[in-house]
PDB file of C-alpha atoms in Angstrom:
ATOM      1  CA  MET F   1     112.752  81.722 131.687  1.00  0.00           C
ATOM      2  CA  THR F   2     109.827  79.761 130.618  1.00  0.00           C
ATOM      3  CA  GLU F   3     109.882  76.573 128.535  1.00  0.00           C
ATOM      4  CA  THR F   4     109.446  78.650 125.324  1.00  0.00           C
ATOM      5  CA  GLY F   5     112.615  80.649 125.923  1.00  0.00           C
ATOM      6  CA  VAL F   6     110.641  83.787 126.798  1.00  0.00           C
ATOM      7  CA  SER F   7     111.335  85.353 130.153  1.00  0.00           C
ATOM      8  CA  GLU F   8     108.694  86.480 132.714  1.00  0.00           C
ATOM      9  CA  ILE F   9     107.187  90.033 132.212  1.00  0.00           C
ATOM     10  CA  LYS F  10     108.432  92.115 135.098  1.00  0.00           C
ATOM     11  CA  ASP F  11     106.688  95.494 134.512  1.00  0.00           C
ATOM     12  CA  VAL F  12     103.220  94.721 133.123  1.00  0.00           C
ATOM     13  CA  ASP F  13     102.221  98.444 132.810  1.00  0.00           C
ATOM     14  CA  ALA F  14     105.382  99.304 130.791  1.00  0.00           C
ATOM     15  CA  ALA F  15     104.845  96.276 128.562  1.00  0.00           C
ATOM     16  CA  ARG F  16     101.127  97.286 127.865  1.00  0.00           C
ATOM     17  CA  LYS F  17     102.390 100.837 126.788  1.00  0.00           C
ATOM     18  CA  ALA F  18     105.132  99.311 124.661  1.00  0.00           C
ATOM     19  CA  LEU F  19     102.605  96.940 123.051  1.00  0.00           C
ATOM     20  CA  GLY F  20     100.243  99.936 122.232  1.00  0.00           C
ATOM     21  CA  PHE F  21     103.246 101.906 120.627  1.00  0.00           C
ATOM     22  CA  PHE F  22     104.258  98.812 118.694  1.00  0.00           C
ATOM     23  CA  LYS F  23     100.693  98.260 117.342  1.00  0.00           C
ATOM     24  CA  VAL F  24     100.436 101.829 116.108  1.00  0.00           C
ATOM     25  CA  MET F  25     103.884 101.745 114.554  1.00  0.00           C
ATOM     26  CA  ALA F  26     103.298  98.316 112.824  1.00  0.00           C
ATOM     27  CA  PHE F  27     100.134  99.702 111.270  1.00  0.00           C
ATOM     28  CA  VAL F  28     101.824 103.040 110.198  1.00  0.00           C
ATOM     29  CA  VAL F  29     104.873 101.264 108.709  1.00  0.00           C
ATOM     30  CA  GLY F  30     102.583  98.775 106.910  1.00  0.00           C
ATOM     31  CA  VAL F  31     100.637 101.562 105.305  1.00  0.00           C
ATOM     32  CA  GLY F  32     103.824 103.478 104.572  1.00  0.00           C
ATOM     33  CA  LEU F  33     105.283 100.413 102.880  1.00  0.00           C
ATOM     34  CA  LEU F  34     102.149 100.089 100.629  1.00  0.00           C
ATOM     35  CA  ILE F  35     102.599 103.716  99.741  1.00  0.00           C
ATOM     36  CA  LEU F  36     106.278 103.059  98.946  1.00  0.00           C
ATOM     37  CA  VAL F  37     105.321 100.228  96.610  1.00  0.00           C
ATOM     38  CA  ALA F  38     102.799 102.587  94.907  1.00  0.00           C
ATOM     39  CA  GLU F  39     105.660 105.161  94.601  1.00  0.00           C
ATOM     40  CA  MET F  40     107.938 102.572  92.921  1.00  0.00           C
ATOM     41  CA  VAL F  41     105.167 101.493  90.584  1.00  0.00           C
ATOM     42  CA  LEU F  42     104.326 105.033  89.587  1.00  0.00           C
ATOM     43  CA  ARG F  43     108.094 105.999  89.149  1.00  0.00           C
ATOM     44  CA  TYR F  44     109.327 102.930  87.257  1.00  0.00           C
ATOM     45  CA  GLY F  45     106.156 101.851  85.586  1.00  0.00           C
ATOM     46  CA  PHE F  46     104.585 105.144  84.515  1.00  0.00           C
ATOM     47  CA  ASP F  47     107.393 107.649  84.907  1.00  0.00           C
ATOM     48  CA  ASN F  48     105.262 109.627  87.326  1.00  0.00           C
ATOM     49  CA  HIS F  49     107.195 111.251  90.129  1.00  0.00           C
ATOM     50  CA  VAL F  50     104.214 112.489  92.267  1.00  0.00           C
ATOM     51  CA  LEU F  51     105.463 110.461  95.296  1.00  0.00           C
ATOM     52  CA  ASP F  52     109.173 110.976  94.902  1.00  0.00           C
ATOM     53  CA  TRP F  53     109.250 112.611  98.343  1.00  0.00           C
ATOM     54  CA  TRP F  54     107.917 109.446 100.159  1.00  0.00           C
ATOM     55  CA  PRO F  55     111.026 107.065 100.536  1.00  0.00           C
ATOM     56  CA  GLN F  56     112.897 109.302 102.981  1.00  0.00           C
ATOM     57  CA  PRO F  57     109.950 109.842 105.393  1.00  0.00           C
ATOM     58  CA  HIS F  58     109.189 106.098 105.073  1.00  0.00           C
ATOM     59  CA  GLY F  59     112.793 105.333 106.173  1.00  0.00           C
ATOM     60  CA  PHE F  60     112.396 107.469 109.304  1.00  0.00           C
ATOM     61  CA  ILE F  61     109.013 105.776 110.083  1.00  0.00           C
ATOM     62  CA  TYR F  62     110.675 102.390 109.708  1.00  0.00           C
ATOM     63  CA  ILE F  63     113.442 103.338 112.166  1.00  0.00           C
ATOM     64  CA  VAL F  64     110.744 104.314 114.722  1.00  0.00           C
ATOM     65  CA  TYR F  65     109.177 100.965 114.092  1.00  0.00           C
ATOM     66  CA  LEU F  66     112.448  99.282 114.874  1.00  0.00           C
ATOM     67  CA  VAL F  67     112.635 101.212 118.128  1.00  0.00           C
ATOM     68  CA  ALA F  68     109.052 100.197 119.017  1.00  0.00           C
ATOM     69  CA  THR F  69     109.791  96.551 118.228  1.00  0.00           C
ATOM     70  CA  ALA F  70     112.984  96.570 120.325  1.00  0.00           C
ATOM     71  CA  ASN F  71     111.250  98.362 123.206  1.00  0.00           C
ATOM     72  CA  LEU F  72     108.456  95.825 123.203  1.00  0.00           C
ATOM     73  CA  GLY F  73     110.860  92.899 122.875  1.00  0.00           C
ATOM     74  CA  PHE F  74     112.957  93.964 125.813  1.00  0.00           C
ATOM     75  CA  LYS F  75     109.961  94.747 127.995  1.00  0.00           C
ATOM     76  CA  VAL F  76     108.417  91.225 127.367  1.00  0.00           C
ATOM     77  CA  GLY F  77     111.689  89.309 127.198  1.00  0.00           C
ATOM     78  CA  TRP F  78     111.868  88.189 123.602  1.00  0.00           C
ATOM     79  CA  PRO F  79     115.039  86.387 122.459  1.00  0.00           C
ATOM     80  CA  LEU F  80     117.049  88.421 119.856  1.00  0.00           C
ATOM     81  CA  GLY F  81     116.063  86.242 116.986  1.00  0.00           C
ATOM     82  CA  LYS F  82     112.315  86.880 117.481  1.00  0.00           C
ATOM     83  CA  MET F  83     113.050  90.598 117.761  1.00  0.00           C
ATOM     84  CA  VAL F  84     114.938  90.549 114.474  1.00  0.00           C
ATOM     85  CA  LEU F  85     112.225  88.550 112.701  1.00  0.00           C
ATOM     86  CA  VAL F  86     109.480  90.944 113.925  1.00  0.00           C
ATOM     87  CA  MET F  87     111.677  93.902 112.701  1.00  0.00           C
ATOM     88  CA  LEU F  88     112.073  92.268 109.237  1.00  0.00           C
ATOM     89  CA  ALA F  89     108.270  91.868 109.013  1.00  0.00           C
ATOM     90  CA  GLY F  90     108.279  95.679 108.313  1.00  0.00           C
ATOM     91  CA  VAL F  91     110.042  95.334 105.058  1.00  0.00           C
ATOM     92  CA  VAL F  92     107.557  92.925 103.305  1.00  0.00           C
ATOM     93  CA  PRO F  93     104.237  94.352 102.088  1.00  0.00           C
ATOM     94  CA  PHE F  94     101.265  93.130 104.253  1.00  0.00           C
ATOM     95  CA  LEU F  95     103.559  91.095 106.539  1.00  0.00           C
ATOM     96  CA  SER F  96     103.719  93.845 109.179  1.00  0.00           C
ATOM     97  CA  PHE F  97      99.841  93.640 109.463  1.00  0.00           C
ATOM     98  CA  TRP F  98     100.010  89.853 110.037  1.00  0.00           C
ATOM     99  CA  ALA F  99     103.017  90.096 112.411  1.00  0.00           C
ATOM    100  CA  GLU F 100     101.279  92.845 114.445  1.00  0.00           C
ATOM    101  CA  ARG F 101      98.165  90.865 114.968  1.00  0.00           C
ATOM    102  CA  ARG F 102     100.153  87.695 115.899  1.00  0.00           C
ATOM    103  CA  VAL F 103     102.562  89.608 118.218  1.00  0.00           C
ATOM    104  CA  ALA F 104      99.570  91.501 119.779  1.00  0.00           C
ATOM    105  CA  SER F 105      97.540  88.454 120.522  1.00  0.00           C
ATOM    106  CA  GLU F 106     100.509  86.551 121.827  1.00  0.00           C
ATOM    107  CA  THR F 107     101.620  89.377 124.035  1.00  0.00           C
ATOM    108  CA  GLU F 108      98.060  90.309 125.265  1.00  0.00           C
ATOM    109  CA  ALA F 109      97.682  86.708 126.428  1.00  0.00           C
ATOM    110  CA  ARG F 110     100.994  86.807 128.212  1.00  0.00           C
ATOM    111  CA  LEU F 111     100.041  90.178 129.859  1.00  0.00           C
ATOM    112  CA  ALA F 112      96.625  88.694 130.959  1.00  0.00           C
ATOM    113  CA  GLY F 113      98.443  85.868 132.667  1.00  0.00           C
ATOM    114  CA  ALA F 114     101.207  87.939 134.190  1.00  0.00           C
ATOM    115  CA  ARG F 115     100.980  88.982 137.859  1.00  0.00           C
ATOM    116  CA  ARG F 116     100.661  92.663 138.680  1.00  0.00           C
TER     117      ARG F 116
END
């Protein structure tokens, strides 16, 4: 463990792949959440049901995001609390985009410093 409570990255290649998957899923879940907000505004604000089909696919996408986050967290040695906070970032509009950039830059810096 380092002084920040984050353990050493053991498999750099696996962590890089997990980071790529996480980045894609964070973007997809962020866009999906914005579509979900539009669906709710249309449904409850305008009684328009054009996007009524979206909540269930969005739920499945969010589950894949949870898996991507856990996979990355275990590969790079995050504490459980950090994993949960990054997972919760996917439920607040625009927060997943910010969290993805922060996590990506932090993880890329750690990967650059990790020994192969």
